[in-house]
Coordinates of C-alpha atoms and ligand atoms in Angstrom, one line a residue:
X1 CA -50.2 54.3 180.5
X2 CA -52.3 52.1 182.8
X3 CA -54.0 53.9 185.7
X4 CA -52.4 53.9 189.2
X5 CA -54.9 51.3 190.4
X6 CA -54.3 48.9 187.6
X7 CA -50.6 49.3 187.7
X8 CA -50.7 48.5 191.4
X9 CA -52.8 45.4 190.8
X10 CA -50.3 44.3 188.1
X11 CA -47.4 44.8 190.4
X12 CA -49.2 42.8 193.2
X13 CA -49.9 40.0 190.7
X14 CA -46.3 39.9 189.5
X15 CA -45.0 39.8 193.1
X16 CA -47.5 37.1 194.0
X17 CA -46.6 35.0 190.9
X18 CA -42.9 35.2 191.6
X19 CA -43.4 34.4 195.3
X20 CA -45.6 31.4 194.4
X21 CA -42.9 30.2 192.1
X22 CA -40.3 30.7 194.8
X23 CA -42.5 28.7 197.2
X24 CA -42.4 25.7 194.9
X25 CA -45.7 26.1 193.0
X26 CA -49.3 26.8 194.1
X27 CA -50.7 25.0 197.1
X28 CA -53.2 22.3 196.7
X29 CA -56.9 23.3 196.9
X30 CA -57.5 21.7 200.3
X31 CA -54.6 23.6 201.8
X32 CA -56.0 27.0 200.9
X33 CA -58.8 27.0 203.4
X34 CA -58.4 30.0 205.8
X35 CA -55.6 31.6 203.8
X36 CA -57.9 34.1 202.0
X37 CA -58.5 34.4 198.3
X38 CA -56.9 35.9 195.3
X39 CA -59.3 38.9 195.6
X40 CA -58.4 39.6 199.2
X41 CA -54.7 39.2 198.4
X42 CA -55.0 41.8 195.7
X43 CA -56.9 44.1 197.9
X44 CA -54.6 43.7 201.0
X45 CA -51.4 43.6 199.1
X46 CA -48.5 41.1 199.5
X47 CA -47.4 39.9 202.9
X48 CA -44.1 41.2 204.2
X49 CA -41.9 39.1 206.4
X50 CA -39.7 42.0 207.3
X51 CA -38.0 40.3 210.3
X52 CA -37.4 36.9 208.9
X53 CA -38.0 33.7 210.8
X54 CA -36.8 32.3 214.1
X55 CA -36.9 29.1 216.1
X56 CA -36.3 28.3 219.7
X57 CA -36.9 26.3 222.8
X58 CA -36.2 22.9 221.0
X59 CA -37.3 19.7 222.7
X60 CA -36.7 16.2 221.4
X61 CA -40.1 16.2 219.5
X62 CA -41.0 19.9 219.0
X63 CA -39.7 23.4 218.5
X64 CA -41.1 26.9 218.6
X65 CA -41.3 28.6 215.2
X66 CA -41.7 32.3 214.9
X67 CA -42.3 35.0 212.3
X68 CA -43.7 38.5 211.8
X69 CA -46.2 39.1 209.0
X70 CA -48.1 42.1 207.7
X71 CA -50.1 43.0 204.6
X72 CA -48.7 45.8 202.7
X73 CA -51.9 47.8 202.3
X74 CA -54.1 46.8 205.3
X75 CA -53.9 45.9 209.0
X76 CA -55.9 42.7 208.6
X77 CA -54.7 39.6 210.3
X78 CA -52.5 37.3 208.2
X79 CA -53.4 33.7 208.2
X80 CA -50.5 31.5 207.3
X81 CA -49.7 27.9 206.8
X82 CA -46.5 26.8 208.6
X83 CA -44.5 23.9 207.3
X84 CA -41.7 21.8 208.7
X85 CA -39.8 19.6 206.3
X86 CA -36.9 17.2 206.5
X87 CA -35.4 18.6 203.3
X88 CA -34.7 22.2 202.2
X89 CA -37.0 21.8 199.1
X90 CA -40.0 21.0 201.3
X91 CA -40.7 17.7 199.4
X92 CA -41.0 15.9 202.7
X93 CA -43.2 18.0 205.0
X94 CA -43.4 16.3 208.4
X95 CA -45.5 18.8 210.3
X96 CA -47.8 21.6 209.3
X97 CA -50.8 23.8 210.4
X98 CA -52.3 27.2 210.4
X99 CA -51.2 30.2 212.5
X100 CA -52.3 33.9 212.4
X101 CA -50.3 37.1 212.9
X102 CA -52.6 39.7 214.2
X103 CA -52.6 43.1 215.8
X104 CA -53.0 41.7 219.4
X105 CA -49.6 40.2 219.2
X106 CA -47.9 43.0 217.3
X107 CA -48.2 40.9 214.1
X108 CA -45.9 38.3 215.4
X109 CA -46.9 34.6 215.1
X110 CA -45.6 31.6 217.0
X111 CA -46.3 27.9 216.8
X112 CA -45.1 24.9 218.7
X113 CA -44.3 22.5 215.9
X114 CA -44.8 18.9 217.2
X115 CA -44.4 15.4 216.0
X116 CA -40.6 15.8 215.2
X117 CA -37.8 13.3 215.7
X118 CA -35.0 13.8 218.2
X119 CA -31.6 15.2 217.2
X120 CA -32.7 16.1 213.6
X121 CA -32.2 19.1 211.4
X122 CA -35.4 20.6 210.0
X123 CA -36.4 23.3 207.5
X124 CA -39.4 25.5 208.1
X125 CA -41.3 28.4 206.5
X126 CA -44.6 30.3 206.6
X127 CA -46.9 30.7 203.5
X128 CA -50.0 32.5 202.5
X129 CA -51.8 32.0 199.3
X130 CA -49.2 33.9 197.2
X131 CA -46.4 34.8 199.6
X132 CA -43.7 32.8 201.5
X133 CA -41.3 33.6 204.3
X134 CA -37.6 33.0 204.1
X135 CA -36.7 29.4 205.0
X136 CA -35.3 28.7 208.5
X137 CA -33.2 25.9 209.7
X138 CA -33.7 24.4 213.1
X139 CA -32.8 21.4 215.2
X140 CA -34.5 19.3 217.8
X141 CA -32.8 18.2 221.0
X142 CA -31.0 14.8 220.9
X143 CA -32.5 12.1 223.2
X144 CA -29.9 9.3 223.5
X145 CA -26.3 8.4 222.6
X146 CA -25.4 12.1 222.4
X147 CA -21.7 12.4 221.6
X148 CA -21.3 16.2 221.6
X149 CA -23.4 19.4 221.8
X150 CA -22.2 22.8 220.6
X151 CA -23.9 25.9 222.2
X152 CA -23.1 29.5 221.3
X153 CA -23.6 31.8 224.2
X154 CA -24.5 35.5 223.9
X155 CA -25.4 38.5 226.0
X156 CA -25.6 42.2 225.9
X157 CA -26.3 43.1 222.3
X158 CA -26.7 46.9 222.2
X159 CA -27.8 48.1 218.8
X160 CA -26.6 51.7 218.9
X161 CA -23.2 50.6 220.4
X162 CA -22.1 48.6 217.4
X163 CA -22.6 45.9 214.9
X164 CA -23.8 42.4 215.8
X165 CA -20.9 40.5 214.1
X166 CA -20.8 38.0 217.0
X167 CA -24.2 36.6 215.9
X168 CA -23.0 35.9 212.4
X169 CA -19.6 34.5 213.5
X170 CA -21.3 32.0 215.8
X171 CA -23.2 30.6 212.8
X172 CA -19.9 30.2 210.9
X173 CA -18.3 28.6 214.0
X174 CA -20.7 25.7 213.8
X175 CA -23.1 26.5 216.7
X176 CA -25.9 23.9 216.8
X177 CA -27.9 25.8 219.4
X178 CA -27.7 29.3 220.8
X179 CA -28.3 30.5 224.3
X180 CA -29.0 34.2 224.9
X181 CA -28.5 35.3 228.5
X182 CA -30.2 38.6 228.3
X183 CA -29.8 42.3 227.4
X184 CA -31.0 41.2 224.0
X185 CA -32.3 44.8 223.7
X186 CA -31.6 48.0 225.7
X187 CA -34.3 50.3 227.0
X188 CA -32.4 53.7 226.8
X189 CA -33.3 56.7 224.6
X190 CA -31.5 57.5 221.4
X191 CA -29.1 59.8 223.2
X192 CA -28.6 57.4 226.1
X193 CA -26.1 54.8 227.2
X194 CA -23.5 53.6 224.6
X195 CA -25.1 55.7 221.9
X196 CA -22.3 58.1 221.1
X197 CA -21.4 56.3 217.8
X198 CA -25.0 55.4 216.9
X199 CA -25.6 58.1 214.3
X200 CA -22.2 57.4 212.5
X201 CA -23.0 53.7 212.5
X202 CA -26.6 54.3 211.2
X203 CA -27.9 52.6 214.3
X204 CA -29.8 55.3 216.2
X205 CA -32.3 53.8 218.6
X206 CA -36.0 53.7 217.6
X207 CA -38.1 55.0 219.2
X208 CA -35.9 57.9 220.2
X209 CA -37.3 58.0 223.8
X210 CA -36.7 55.6 226.6
X211 CA -39.1 52.6 226.0
X212 CA -41.9 52.4 228.5
X213 CA -45.1 51.2 226.7
X214 CA -45.9 48.0 224.8
X215 CA -45.7 49.9 221.5
X216 CA -42.3 51.3 222.5
X217 CA -40.9 47.8 223.4
X218 CA -42.4 46.3 220.2
X219 CA -40.7 49.0 218.1
X220 CA -37.4 48.5 219.8
X221 CA -37.5 44.7 219.1
X222 CA -38.4 45.4 215.5
X223 CA -35.4 47.6 215.1
X224 CA -33.0 45.0 216.7
X225 CA -34.6 42.2 214.6
X226 CA -33.9 44.2 211.4
X227 CA -30.2 43.6 212.0
X228 CA -28.8 41.2 209.3
X229 CA -26.5 39.2 211.6
X230 CA -29.3 38.7 214.2
X231 CA -31.7 37.7 211.4
X232 CA -29.1 35.2 210.2
X233 CA -28.6 33.7 213.6
X234 CA -32.3 33.3 214.2
X235 CA -32.9 31.8 210.7
X236 CA -30.1 29.2 211.1
X237 CA -30.0 28.2 214.8
X238 CA -32.6 27.6 217.4
X239 CA -32.2 30.1 220.3
X240 CA -32.9 29.4 224.0
X241 CA -33.3 32.8 225.6
X242 CA -33.9 34.5 229.0
X243 CA -34.1 38.2 229.7
X244 CA -31.8 40.1 232.0
X245 CA -32.6 43.6 233.2
X246 CA -32.4 45.8 230.1
X247 CA -35.3 44.0 228.4
X248 CA -37.2 45.8 231.2
X249 CA -35.0 48.5 232.8
X250 CA -31.5 48.7 234.1
X251 CA -30.9 46.8 237.4
X252 CA -34.4 45.4 237.7
X253 CA -35.6 43.6 240.8
X254 CA -39.0 42.4 241.9
X255 CA -40.4 45.8 242.9
X256 CA -38.4 48.3 240.8
X257 CA -35.3 49.1 238.9
X258 CA -32.4 51.6 239.0
X259 CA -33.7 53.0 235.7
X260 CA -37.3 53.3 236.7
X261 CA -38.9 56.3 238.4
X262 CA -42.5 55.6 239.4
X263 CA -43.1 59.3 239.9
X264 CA -42.5 60.1 236.2
X265 CA -42.7 56.7 234.5
X266 CA -45.7 55.1 236.3
X267 CA -46.1 51.9 238.2
X268 CA -43.2 49.5 237.7
X269 CA -45.6 46.5 237.3
X270 CA -47.2 48.1 234.3
X271 CA -43.9 48.6 232.7
X272 CA -42.9 45.0 233.4
X273 CA -46.1 43.7 231.9
X274 CA -45.5 45.7 228.7
X275 CA -41.9 44.6 228.5
X276 CA -42.7 40.9 229.1
X277 CA -45.6 40.9 226.6
X278 CA -43.2 42.2 223.9
X279 CA -40.5 39.7 224.9
X280 CA -42.9 36.7 224.7
X281 CA -44.2 38.1 221.3
X282 CA -40.8 38.6 219.7
X283 CA -38.7 35.8 221.2
X284 CA -39.1 32.2 220.1
X285 CA -39.7 31.1 223.7
X286 CA -42.4 28.5 224.7
X287 CA -43.9 30.7 227.5
X288 CA -44.1 28.1 230.3
X289 CA -47.0 29.8 232.1
X290 CA -49.3 32.1 230.2
X291 CA -50.9 33.4 233.3
X292 CA -47.6 34.7 234.7
X293 CA -45.1 35.8 232.0
X294 CA -42.4 36.2 234.6
X295 CA -42.2 32.5 235.1
X296 CA -39.7 31.8 232.3
X297 CA -37.4 29.4 234.1
X298 CA -37.3 26.1 232.2
X299 CA -35.0 23.1 231.4
X300 CA -33.7 21.5 228.3
X301 CA -32.3 17.9 228.4
X302 CA -29.8 17.0 225.7
X303 CA -30.1 13.2 226.4
X304 CA -27.9 12.1 229.2
X305 CA -25.1 14.5 228.3
X306 CA -26.3 17.8 229.6
X307 CA -29.3 19.5 231.3
X308 CA -29.5 23.2 230.6
X309 CA -31.5 25.0 233.3
X310 CA -32.5 28.5 232.3
X311 CA -32.9 30.6 235.5
X312 CA -34.8 33.8 236.0
X313 CA -32.8 36.1 238.3
X314 CA -34.6 39.4 238.0
X315 CA -38.4 39.5 238.5
X316 CA -39.4 36.5 240.5
X317 CA -37.3 36.6 243.6
X318 CA -34.6 39.2 243.5
X319 CA -34.6 41.7 246.4
X320 CA -33.3 45.2 245.9
X321 CA -29.6 45.3 245.5
X322 CA -27.5 46.6 248.4
X323 CA -25.2 49.6 247.8
X324 CA -21.5 48.8 247.9
X325 CA -20.9 52.3 249.3
X326 CA -23.3 51.5 252.2
X327 CA -21.4 48.3 252.9
X328 CA -17.9 49.9 253.0
X329 CA -19.0 53.1 254.8
X330 CA -18.4 52.5 258.6
X331 CA -21.5 54.6 259.4
X332 CA -23.9 52.6 257.3
X333 CA -22.1 49.2 257.2
X334 CA -23.8 47.5 260.2
X335 CA -27.4 47.8 258.9
X336 CA -26.3 47.1 255.3
X337 CA -24.3 44.1 256.3
X338 CA -27.2 42.6 258.3
X339 CA -29.4 42.8 255.3
X340 CA -26.7 41.6 252.9
X341 CA -25.8 38.6 255.0
X342 CA -29.4 37.6 255.9
X343 CA -30.0 33.9 255.2
X344 CA -33.4 34.8 253.9
X345 CA -32.1 37.2 251.1
X346 CA -33.6 36.0 247.8
X347 CA -32.4 35.9 244.3
X348 CA -34.5 33.2 242.6
X349 CA -37.5 33.1 245.0
X350 CA -38.6 30.0 246.9
X351 CA -40.7 28.5 244.1
X352 CA -37.8 28.6 241.6
X353 CA -35.4 27.3 244.2
X354 CA -37.7 24.3 244.7
X355 CA -38.0 23.8 241.0
X356 CA -34.2 23.9 240.3
X357 CA -33.5 21.6 243.3
X358 CA -36.0 19.1 241.9
X359 CA -34.5 19.3 238.4
X360 CA -31.0 18.8 239.7
X361 CA -32.2 15.8 241.7
X362 CA -34.0 14.3 238.7
X363 CA -31.4 14.8 236.0
X364 CA -28.6 12.2 235.6
X365 CA -26.9 14.1 232.8
X366 CA -23.1 14.4 233.0
X367 CA -23.3 18.2 233.0
X368 CA -25.7 20.4 234.9
X369 CA -25.6 23.8 233.2
X370 CA -27.1 27.0 234.5
X371 CA -28.1 29.4 231.7
X372 CA -28.4 32.6 233.7
X373 CA -27.7 36.3 233.6
X374 CA -25.2 37.6 236.1
X375 CA -21.9 36.3 237.4
X376 CA -22.2 33.5 239.9
X377 CA -18.5 33.2 240.7
X378 CA -17.0 35.2 243.6
X379 CA -15.6 38.4 242.1
X380 CA -14.4 39.6 245.5
X381 CA -12.0 42.4 246.4
X382 CA -10.7 43.1 249.9
X383 CA -12.5 46.0 251.7
X384 CA -9.1 47.9 251.8
X385 CA -9.2 48.2 248.0
X386 CA -13.0 48.8 247.7
X387 CA -12.8 51.7 250.2
X388 CA -9.9 53.3 248.3
X389 CA -11.6 52.9 244.9
X390 CA -14.3 55.5 245.3
X391 CA -16.1 55.6 241.9
X392 CA -17.5 59.1 242.6
X393 CA -14.1 60.5 243.2
X394 CA -11.8 60.5 240.1
X395 CA -9.3 63.1 241.3
X396 CA -5.6 62.2 240.7
X397 CA -5.2 61.8 244.4
X398 CA -8.1 59.4 244.7
X399 CA -6.9 57.3 241.7
X400 CA -3.4 57.2 243.2
X401 CA -4.9 56.0 246.5
X402 CA -6.8 53.2 244.7
X403 CA -3.6 52.1 242.9
X404 CA -1.7 52.1 246.2
X405 CA -4.3 49.9 247.9
X406 CA -4.2 47.4 245.0
X407 CA -0.4 47.4 245.1
X408 CA -0.2 47.0 248.8
X409 CA -2.6 44.0 248.7
X410 CA -0.9 42.3 245.8
X411 CA 2.5 42.8 247.5
X412 CA 1.2 41.2 250.7
X413 CA -0.2 38.2 248.7
X414 CA 3.1 37.8 246.8
X415 CA 5.1 37.9 250.1
X416 CA 2.7 35.3 251.7
X417 CA 3.2 33.0 248.7
X418 CA 7.0 33.2 248.9
X419 CA 7.6 33.2 252.7
X420 CA 4.8 34.1 255.2
X421 CA 7.5 34.8 257.8
X422 CA 8.4 38.0 255.9
X423 CA 5.0 39.6 256.2
X424 CA 4.9 42.8 258.1
X425 CA 2.1 43.4 260.6
X426 CA 0.4 45.7 258.2
X427 CA 0.5 43.0 255.5
X428 CA -0.7 40.4 257.9
X429 CA -3.7 42.6 258.6
X430 CA -4.4 43.1 254.8
X431 CA -4.6 39.3 254.4
X432 CA -6.6 38.7 257.5
X433 CA -10.3 38.2 256.5
X434 CA -11.5 39.2 260.0
X435 CA -9.8 42.6 259.6
X436 CA -9.9 43.0 255.8
X437 CA -12.9 41.0 254.6
X438 CA -13.6 40.5 250.9
X439 CA -16.8 41.6 249.1
X440 CA -18.0 41.5 245.6
X441 CA -17.6 44.7 243.7
X442 CA -20.8 44.2 241.7
X443 CA -23.7 43.6 244.1
X444 CA -26.2 43.4 241.3
X445 CA -24.7 40.0 240.6
X446 CA -24.8 36.8 242.7
X447 CA -22.1 38.4 244.9
X448 CA -25.0 40.6 246.3
X449 CA -27.0 37.5 247.3
X450 CA -24.5 35.2 249.1
X451 CA -27.0 33.1 251.0
X452 CA -29.0 32.4 247.8
X453 CA -25.8 31.4 245.9
X454 CA -24.7 29.1 248.8
X455 CA -28.2 27.3 248.8
X456 CA -28.0 26.7 245.0
X457 CA -24.4 25.6 244.8
X458 CA -24.7 23.7 248.1
X459 CA -27.7 21.8 246.7
X460 CA -25.8 20.8 243.6
X461 CA -22.8 19.8 245.7
X462 CA -24.9 17.7 248.1
X463 CA -26.4 15.9 245.1
X464 CA -22.9 15.2 243.7
X465 CA -23.6 17.3 240.5
X466 CA -21.0 18.9 238.2
X467 CA -22.1 22.5 237.7
X468 CA -21.3 24.8 234.8
X469 CA -22.6 28.3 235.0
X470 CA -23.1 30.3 231.8
X471 CA -23.3 34.0 232.5
X472 CA -23.4 37.4 230.8
X473 CA -24.2 40.9 232.0
X474 CA -20.7 42.3 232.4
X475 CA -19.8 42.7 228.7
X476 CA -16.5 41.1 229.4
X477 CA -15.2 37.5 229.3
X478 CA -14.5 35.6 232.5
X479 CA -13.6 32.0 233.4
X480 CA -13.7 31.1 237.1
X481 CA -14.1 28.3 239.7
X482 CA -17.4 28.1 241.4
X483 CA -16.9 27.5 245.1
X484 CA -18.8 27.1 248.3
X485 CA -18.1 29.4 251.2
X486 CA -15.7 26.8 252.6
X487 CA -13.8 26.8 249.3
X488 CA -15.1 23.5 248.0
X489 CA -15.1 23.6 244.2
X490 CA -18.6 22.8 242.7
X491 CA -17.9 23.6 239.1
X492 CA -16.8 26.4 236.8
X493 CA -18.3 29.5 235.3
X494 CA -17.9 30.4 231.6
X495 CA -19.0 34.0 231.1
X496 CA -19.5 35.4 227.6
X497 CA -18.3 38.8 226.5
X498 CA -21.1 41.2 225.3
X499 CA -22.1 41.2 221.6
X500 CA -21.6 44.9 221.4
X501 CA -22.0 46.7 224.8
X502 CA -18.9 48.5 226.0
X503 CA -17.0 46.8 228.9
X504 CA -14.3 47.6 231.4
X505 CA -12.1 49.2 228.8
X506 CA -14.6 52.1 228.9
X507 CA -15.2 52.2 232.7
X508 CA -11.4 51.8 233.4
X509 CA -10.2 53.8 230.4
X510 CA -7.1 55.1 232.3
X511 CA -5.8 51.5 232.7
X512 CA -4.2 49.5 229.8
X513 CA -6.1 46.2 229.5
X514 CA -3.1 44.2 230.5
X515 CA -2.9 46.0 233.8
X516 CA -6.7 45.6 234.4
X517 CA -6.3 41.9 233.8
X518 CA -3.3 41.7 236.1
X519 CA -5.3 43.4 238.9
X520 CA -8.3 41.1 238.6
X521 CA -6.3 38.0 238.2
X522 CA -4.0 39.0 241.1
X523 CA -6.7 39.9 243.6
X524 CA -9.4 37.3 242.8
X525 CA -8.3 33.8 243.7
X526 CA -10.9 31.9 241.8
X527 CA -10.5 33.8 238.5
X528 CA -8.7 31.7 235.9
X529 CA -9.0 34.1 232.8
X530 CA -10.5 37.4 231.9
X531 CA -10.6 39.6 228.8
X532 CA -11.7 43.1 229.8
X533 CA -11.7 44.9 226.5
X534 CA -13.2 42.9 223.6
X535 CA -16.7 41.9 222.4
X536 CA -17.6 38.5 221.0
X537 CA -19.2 35.3 222.1
X538 CA -18.6 32.0 223.8
X539 CA -18.8 28.6 222.1
X540 CA -19.3 25.7 224.5
X541 CA -18.7 22.1 223.4
X542 CA -20.0 19.4 225.8
X543 CA -18.9 15.7 225.5
X544 CA -19.0 12.9 228.1
X545 CA -15.3 13.7 228.7
X546 CA -15.2 17.5 229.0
X547 CA -17.0 20.8 228.9
X548 CA -14.9 23.1 226.7
X549 CA -15.3 26.8 226.3
X550 CA -13.9 28.7 223.4
X551 CA -14.0 32.5 223.5
X552 CA -14.2 34.3 220.2
X553 CA -13.2 38.0 220.2
X554 CA -13.8 40.7 217.6
X555 CA -11.2 43.4 217.0
X556 CA -14.1 45.9 216.6
X557 CA -17.9 46.3 216.6
X558 CA -17.6 49.8 215.2
X559 CA -16.9 48.9 211.6
X560 CA -18.6 46.7 209.1
X561 CA -15.2 45.0 208.5
X562 CA -13.5 43.2 211.4
X563 CA -11.4 40.3 212.4
X564 CA -12.2 37.5 214.8
X565 CA -9.8 35.7 217.0
X566 CA -10.3 32.5 219.0
X567 CA -7.5 32.8 221.4
X568 CA -8.6 31.3 224.7
X569 CA -9.9 27.8 225.3
X570 CA -10.7 26.2 228.7
X571 CA -11.7 22.6 229.3
X572 CA -13.2 21.1 232.4
X573 CA -12.9 17.3 232.7
X574 CA -16.0 15.4 233.6
Ligands
FE2_601 FE1 -25.6 44.4 229.4

């Protein structure tokens, strides 16, 4: 029997030989510089690419490539050669260089691979002397003569809540690029939000505590990135991503978050810095400003067909959300309303508003698309309903009062549509916006920042632009008109269901989904479609003639086996 040491050396050599064969033979002598030696490879062990590869932020001549690499036996940095080829066998390498995965970046490595041609598919990988990563497929942005673009849109992927089938299905559906609108991870402890099935699914959160430190956030990303569907998406499709709140803490704004307590969890800024460092390490994002990781807003031009503007709505400008209860309580309403309606109330911050205004002015693309987190459409309910629906009171009497308020309002609307002369004085009052004004029910969304929304949509309208808003956050699917305060239509919002986070079917468990849909569609004038109970993703197809949204829904995220249905499609003509 060979000794343990020599057996280990033998295994390493065998692993190295097989990896080298898999990589297409040994590298030429001049390529080896910086990649260590056979002796160091034996000492440090083979390199593990446990989280696969990823690409993102494509431009017409470059794309970000990502991997994570560690030696099996040591914590030494891993120097790698990255290669981009026009063929899957890497016979025609078109761009290459060296990059290092080291402890300072949590052993992640990113490179901006340049010198590529527009609108092309490329293959990429990372190699050491004896080891090679899985091969990824990516695509640059097209520059001219673009006939169509297919974007898969995702949000709210909660690992303990269920399987990430949506990611794999988007690859099968032919997505050319992916947009992730945030809640890519969740910050909660293992016994926290949406974790009741985690143990049964084998998806208990790591670490078990709520994540606060850089090491916590890194470990959470590592767990999510071990998911096979997410690995597949990243290896096959370039991803353009922006965070929402849960990459930091629930309902984040500039100076704090609903789920952050400075007394027990330390300064919010320290947590934000840790969360954003981990985000920029683990996501294939270009990091527009290294001196300020919050500045993640950026644009992607797909020739003259569409400009995708990724907006940051959490940490740069957003003021603290206003409580709906304060707005509908007569005692607190005047002060809350003054703050709510202030023309100075910020969502993006002045600098980002200037930037997006300039980008809208400059871009002649047919479609101006906002890739952003929270619903921009008006999800407004009359105060008569909001006052009756007291979320802290779930007694049968309170629920009955809420149902009565909904029925009374819908009956008044129906009567007005048939013959306004038949309206009773009470019904006239219900439909009078002076007496019974409408308010968004979720003030963490753009409904909580009406002046900021009017500035953004008003700018687009003044410039004659056609706007599409892509949104996430709610875990449910929505399709709505985007309107100015005076009712002028500026564009449409296509909102993706969550990948796995529970939606209204959980919050409104007493209502059958058909009834929930009937209420939302009945009350909200600008809402064209909603699905309030299924997870999935949205596939957007842009052409010069139309912007089409196809919603894909899964029957379950709680089982490895599932079915997928594509049963709602909406098209907006250019
Ligand atoms: Fe979410």
